[in-house]
Short mmCIF file of C-alpha atoms in Angstrom, two decimals:
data_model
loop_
_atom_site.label_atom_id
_atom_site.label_comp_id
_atom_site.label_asym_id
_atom_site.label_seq_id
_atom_site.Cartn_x
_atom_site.Cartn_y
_atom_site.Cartn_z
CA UNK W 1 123.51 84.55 -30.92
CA UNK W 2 121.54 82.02 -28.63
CA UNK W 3 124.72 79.99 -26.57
CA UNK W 4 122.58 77.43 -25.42
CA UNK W 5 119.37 76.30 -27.13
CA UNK W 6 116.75 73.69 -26.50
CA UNK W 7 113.66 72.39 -28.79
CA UNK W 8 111.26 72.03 -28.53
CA UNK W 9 110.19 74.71 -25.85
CA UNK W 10 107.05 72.88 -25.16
CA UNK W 11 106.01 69.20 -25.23
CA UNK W 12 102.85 67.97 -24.57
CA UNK W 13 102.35 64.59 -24.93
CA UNK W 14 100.43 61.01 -23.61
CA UNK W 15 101.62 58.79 -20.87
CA UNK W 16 103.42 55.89 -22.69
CA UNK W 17 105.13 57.78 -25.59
CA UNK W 18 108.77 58.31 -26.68
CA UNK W 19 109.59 61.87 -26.94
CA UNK W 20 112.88 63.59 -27.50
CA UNK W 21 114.79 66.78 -26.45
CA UNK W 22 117.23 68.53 -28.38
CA UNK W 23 120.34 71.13 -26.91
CA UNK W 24 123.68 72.43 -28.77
CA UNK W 25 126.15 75.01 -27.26
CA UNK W 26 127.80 77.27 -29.66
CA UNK W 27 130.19 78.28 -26.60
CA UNK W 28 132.88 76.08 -27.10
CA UNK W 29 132.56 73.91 -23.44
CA UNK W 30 133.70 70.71 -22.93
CA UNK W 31 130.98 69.88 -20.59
CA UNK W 32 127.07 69.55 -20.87
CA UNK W 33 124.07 68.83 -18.27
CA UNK W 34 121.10 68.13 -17.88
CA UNK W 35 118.59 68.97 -15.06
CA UNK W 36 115.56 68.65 -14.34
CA UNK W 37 113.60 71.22 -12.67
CA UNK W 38 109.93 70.25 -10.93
CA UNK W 39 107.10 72.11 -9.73
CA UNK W 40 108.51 73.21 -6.33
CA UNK W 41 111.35 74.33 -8.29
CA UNK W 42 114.16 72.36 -7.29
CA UNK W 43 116.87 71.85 -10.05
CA UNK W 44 118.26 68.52 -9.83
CA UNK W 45 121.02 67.29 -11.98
CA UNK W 46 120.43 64.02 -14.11
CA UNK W 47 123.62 63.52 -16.26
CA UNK W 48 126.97 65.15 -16.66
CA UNK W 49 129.09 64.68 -20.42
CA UNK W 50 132.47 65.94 -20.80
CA UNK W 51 133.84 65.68 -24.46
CA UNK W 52 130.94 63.21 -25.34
CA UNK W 53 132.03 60.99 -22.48
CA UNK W 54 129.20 60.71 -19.85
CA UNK W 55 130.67 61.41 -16.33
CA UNK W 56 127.84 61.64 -14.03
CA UNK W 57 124.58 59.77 -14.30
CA UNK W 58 122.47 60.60 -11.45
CA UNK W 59 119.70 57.89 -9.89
CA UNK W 60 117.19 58.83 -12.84
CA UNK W 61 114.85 55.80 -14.23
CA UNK W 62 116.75 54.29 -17.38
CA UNK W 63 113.52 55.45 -19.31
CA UNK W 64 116.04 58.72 -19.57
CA UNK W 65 118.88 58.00 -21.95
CA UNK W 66 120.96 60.70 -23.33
CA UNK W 67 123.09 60.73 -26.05
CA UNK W 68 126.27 63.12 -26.71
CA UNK W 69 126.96 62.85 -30.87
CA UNK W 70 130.04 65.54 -30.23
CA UNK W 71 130.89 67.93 -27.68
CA UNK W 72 128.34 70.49 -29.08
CA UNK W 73 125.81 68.16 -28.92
CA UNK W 74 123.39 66.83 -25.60
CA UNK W 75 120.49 65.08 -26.64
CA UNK W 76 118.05 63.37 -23.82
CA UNK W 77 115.46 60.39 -24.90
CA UNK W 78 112.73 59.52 -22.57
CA UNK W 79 111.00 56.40 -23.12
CA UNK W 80 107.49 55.27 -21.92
CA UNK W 81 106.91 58.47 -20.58
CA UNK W 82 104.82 58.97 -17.16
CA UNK W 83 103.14 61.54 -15.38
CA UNK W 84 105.93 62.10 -12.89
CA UNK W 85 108.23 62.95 -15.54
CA UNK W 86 106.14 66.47 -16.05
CA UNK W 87 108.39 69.20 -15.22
CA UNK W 88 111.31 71.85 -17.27
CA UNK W 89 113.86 70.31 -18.16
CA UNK W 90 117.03 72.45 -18.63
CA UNK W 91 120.35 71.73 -20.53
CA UNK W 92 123.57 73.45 -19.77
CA UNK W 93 127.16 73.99 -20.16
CA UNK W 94 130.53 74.68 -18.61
CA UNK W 95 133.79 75.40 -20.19
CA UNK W 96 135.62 72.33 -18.01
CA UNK W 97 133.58 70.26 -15.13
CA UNK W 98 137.07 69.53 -13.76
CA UNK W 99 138.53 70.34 -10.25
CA UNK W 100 137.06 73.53 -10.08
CA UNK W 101 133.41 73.52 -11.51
CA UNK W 102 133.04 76.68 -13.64
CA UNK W 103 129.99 78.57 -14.55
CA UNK W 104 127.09 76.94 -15.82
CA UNK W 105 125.46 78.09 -18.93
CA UNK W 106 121.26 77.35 -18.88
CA UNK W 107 119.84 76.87 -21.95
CA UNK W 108 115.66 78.10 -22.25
CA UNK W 109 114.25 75.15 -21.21
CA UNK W 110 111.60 72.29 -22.09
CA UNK W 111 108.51 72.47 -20.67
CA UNK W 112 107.73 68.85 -20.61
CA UNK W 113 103.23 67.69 -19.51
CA UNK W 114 102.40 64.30 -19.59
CA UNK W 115 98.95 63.75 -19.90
CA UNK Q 1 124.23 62.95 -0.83
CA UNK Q 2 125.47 66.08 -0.05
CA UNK Q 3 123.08 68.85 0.89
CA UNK Q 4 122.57 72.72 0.01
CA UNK Q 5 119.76 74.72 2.28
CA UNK Q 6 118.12 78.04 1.75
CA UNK Q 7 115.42 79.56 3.45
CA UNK Q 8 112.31 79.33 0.72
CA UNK Q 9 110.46 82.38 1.48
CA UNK Q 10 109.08 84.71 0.13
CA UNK Q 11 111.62 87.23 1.48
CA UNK Q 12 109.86 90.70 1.00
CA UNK Q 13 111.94 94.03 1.21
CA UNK Q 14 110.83 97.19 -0.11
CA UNK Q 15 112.52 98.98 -2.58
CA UNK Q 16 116.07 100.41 -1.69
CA UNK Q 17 116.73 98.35 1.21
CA UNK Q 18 119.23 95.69 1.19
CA UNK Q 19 118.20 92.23 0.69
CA UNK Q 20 119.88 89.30 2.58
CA UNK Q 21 119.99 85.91 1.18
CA UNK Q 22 121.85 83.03 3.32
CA UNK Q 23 122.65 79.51 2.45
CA UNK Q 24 124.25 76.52 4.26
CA UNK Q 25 126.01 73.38 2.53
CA UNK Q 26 127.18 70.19 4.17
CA UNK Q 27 129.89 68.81 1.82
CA UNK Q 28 133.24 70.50 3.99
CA UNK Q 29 135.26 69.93 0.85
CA UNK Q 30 133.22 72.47 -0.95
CA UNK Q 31 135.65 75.11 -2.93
CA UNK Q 32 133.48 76.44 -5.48
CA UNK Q 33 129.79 78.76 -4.50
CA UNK Q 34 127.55 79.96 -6.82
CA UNK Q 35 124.63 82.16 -6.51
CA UNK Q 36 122.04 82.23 -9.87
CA UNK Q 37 119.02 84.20 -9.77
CA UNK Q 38 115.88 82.92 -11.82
CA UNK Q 39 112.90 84.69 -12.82
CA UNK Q 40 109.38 83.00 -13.46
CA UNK Q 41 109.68 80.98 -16.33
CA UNK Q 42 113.29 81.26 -17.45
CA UNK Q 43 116.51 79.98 -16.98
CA UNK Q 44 119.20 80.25 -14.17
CA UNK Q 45 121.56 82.79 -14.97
CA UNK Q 46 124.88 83.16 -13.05
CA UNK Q 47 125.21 86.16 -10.58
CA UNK Q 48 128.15 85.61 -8.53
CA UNK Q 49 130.87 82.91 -8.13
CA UNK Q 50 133.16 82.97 -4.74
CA UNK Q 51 135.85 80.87 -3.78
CA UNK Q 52 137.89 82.42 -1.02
CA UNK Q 53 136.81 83.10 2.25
CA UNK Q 54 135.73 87.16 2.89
CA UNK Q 55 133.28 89.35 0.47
CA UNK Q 56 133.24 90.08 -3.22
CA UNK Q 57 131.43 92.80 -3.94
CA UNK Q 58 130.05 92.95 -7.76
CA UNK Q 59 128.13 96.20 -8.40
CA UNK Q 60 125.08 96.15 -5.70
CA UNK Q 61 125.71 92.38 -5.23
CA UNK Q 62 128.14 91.58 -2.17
CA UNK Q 63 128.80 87.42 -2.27
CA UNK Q 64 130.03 86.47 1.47
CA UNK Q 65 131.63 83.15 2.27
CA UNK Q 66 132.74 81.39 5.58
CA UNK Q 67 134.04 78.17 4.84
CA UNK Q 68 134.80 77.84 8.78
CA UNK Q 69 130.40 77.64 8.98
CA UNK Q 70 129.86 76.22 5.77
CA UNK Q 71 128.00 79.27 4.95
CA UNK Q 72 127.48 81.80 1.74
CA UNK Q 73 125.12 84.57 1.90
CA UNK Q 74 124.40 87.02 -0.95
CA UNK Q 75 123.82 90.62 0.05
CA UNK Q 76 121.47 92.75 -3.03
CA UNK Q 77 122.59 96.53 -1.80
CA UNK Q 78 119.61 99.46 -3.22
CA UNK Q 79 117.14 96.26 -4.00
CA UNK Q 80 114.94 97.43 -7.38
CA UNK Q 81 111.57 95.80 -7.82
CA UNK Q 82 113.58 94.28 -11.01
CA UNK Q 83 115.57 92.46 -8.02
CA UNK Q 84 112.19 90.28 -7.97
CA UNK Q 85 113.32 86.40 -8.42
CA UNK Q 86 114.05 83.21 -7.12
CA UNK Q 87 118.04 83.14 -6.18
CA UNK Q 88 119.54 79.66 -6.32
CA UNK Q 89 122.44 78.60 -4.53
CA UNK Q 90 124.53 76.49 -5.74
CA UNK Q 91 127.66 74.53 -4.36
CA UNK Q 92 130.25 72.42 -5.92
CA UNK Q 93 130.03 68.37 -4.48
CA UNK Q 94 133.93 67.63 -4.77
CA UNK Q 95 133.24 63.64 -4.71
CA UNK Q 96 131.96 64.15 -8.43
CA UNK Q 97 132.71 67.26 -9.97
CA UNK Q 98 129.14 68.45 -9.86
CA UNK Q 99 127.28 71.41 -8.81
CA UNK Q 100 124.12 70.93 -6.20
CA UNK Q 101 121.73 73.51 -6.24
CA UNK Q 102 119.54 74.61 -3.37
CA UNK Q 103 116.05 75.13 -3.22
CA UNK Q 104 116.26 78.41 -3.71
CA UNK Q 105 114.68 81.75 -2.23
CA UNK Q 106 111.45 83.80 -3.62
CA UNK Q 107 112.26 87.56 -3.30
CA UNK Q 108 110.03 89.92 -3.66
CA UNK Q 109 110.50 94.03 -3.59
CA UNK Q 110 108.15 96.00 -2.78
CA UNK Q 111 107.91 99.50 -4.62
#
């Protein structure tokens, strides 16, 4: 059973679209992330839900909006895409982000190119 | 914004020798370390967590902490050439209830 999935894996696409990225946890957690990764490989949070409630929202361009239907559920939206938004993006989950962080929980991964 | 510092690499040990992996962190309120590793083209998985100052020792892993230096250091004990990753470190930010990860380290063994 996959605990944290992401589609699609891959997304190529042109400079100016909309594109979407999917992620659900089947773990339970009350808490979901999402980073983005680039090419030198630093992972770099963008936004923090707990219990659908967005708790940390990082200095990312409001081109990236997520949206958290229920707990299970982390869904990012990038609008007017550009090439500096190329990179993986990775979704994840802890049980509780409270006053001790717990474990995070990576899901596969988008491989996002803008062309 | 708080910071989280690893050497980048590539560290290079041959098989069976121990592999040291160090990491410094400015936020002083820091409670919670983790160290992830992270092979080419997947996802961070978690190796060790820490808390307390002293070693925990997990199987050939060894996580050290000194909260005194604002250090953590992970030891890899009999390193395999399946040891062969990128390790993240990662450090809670208490102002916000967030992890920050380092840039991580390349290690490579040798057979």
């Amino acid at each position: 059973d996959t605990a944290v999935s992401q589609t699609p894996k891959y997304l190529v696409t042109q400079m100016g679209n909309d594109k979407s990225i999917k992620c659900e946890q089947n773990l339970g957690h009350d808490t979901m992330y999402w980073y983005k990764q680039d090419s030198k490989k630093f992972l770099k949070i963008m936004f923090s839900y707990n219990n659908k409630e967005l708790i940390i929202n990082e200095t990312v361009p409001n081109r990236f909006s997520p949206k958290s239907p229920d707990k299970a559920h982390l869904n990012l939206h990038i609008n007017s895409l550009e090439l500096g938004d190329s990179a993986v993006y990775f979704c994840a989950s802890s049980q509780d982000g409270g006053r001790r962080t717990d474990t995070q929980y990576f899901g596969p991964g988008t491989r996002l190119t803008v062309l | 914004q708080k910071e989280v510092e690893q050497n980048s690499g590539p560290l290079s040990v041959p098989e069976g020798a121990i592999a040291s992996l160090n990491c410094t962190y400015s936020d002083r309120g820091s409670q919670s370390f983790f160290w992830y590793r992270q092979y080419s083209g997947k996802s961070p998985e978690l190796i060790m967590s820490i808390y307390s100052n002293g070693d925990k020792e997990d199987g050939r892993f060894t996580a050290q902490l000194n909260k005194a230096s604002q250090y953590v250091s992970l030891l890899i004990r009999d390193s395999q050439p399946s040891d062969s990753a990128t390790y993240l470190c990662a450090v809670e930010e208490t102002s916000y209830d967030k992890v920050i990860f380092g840039p991580g380290t390349s290690l490579s063994v040798i057979p």
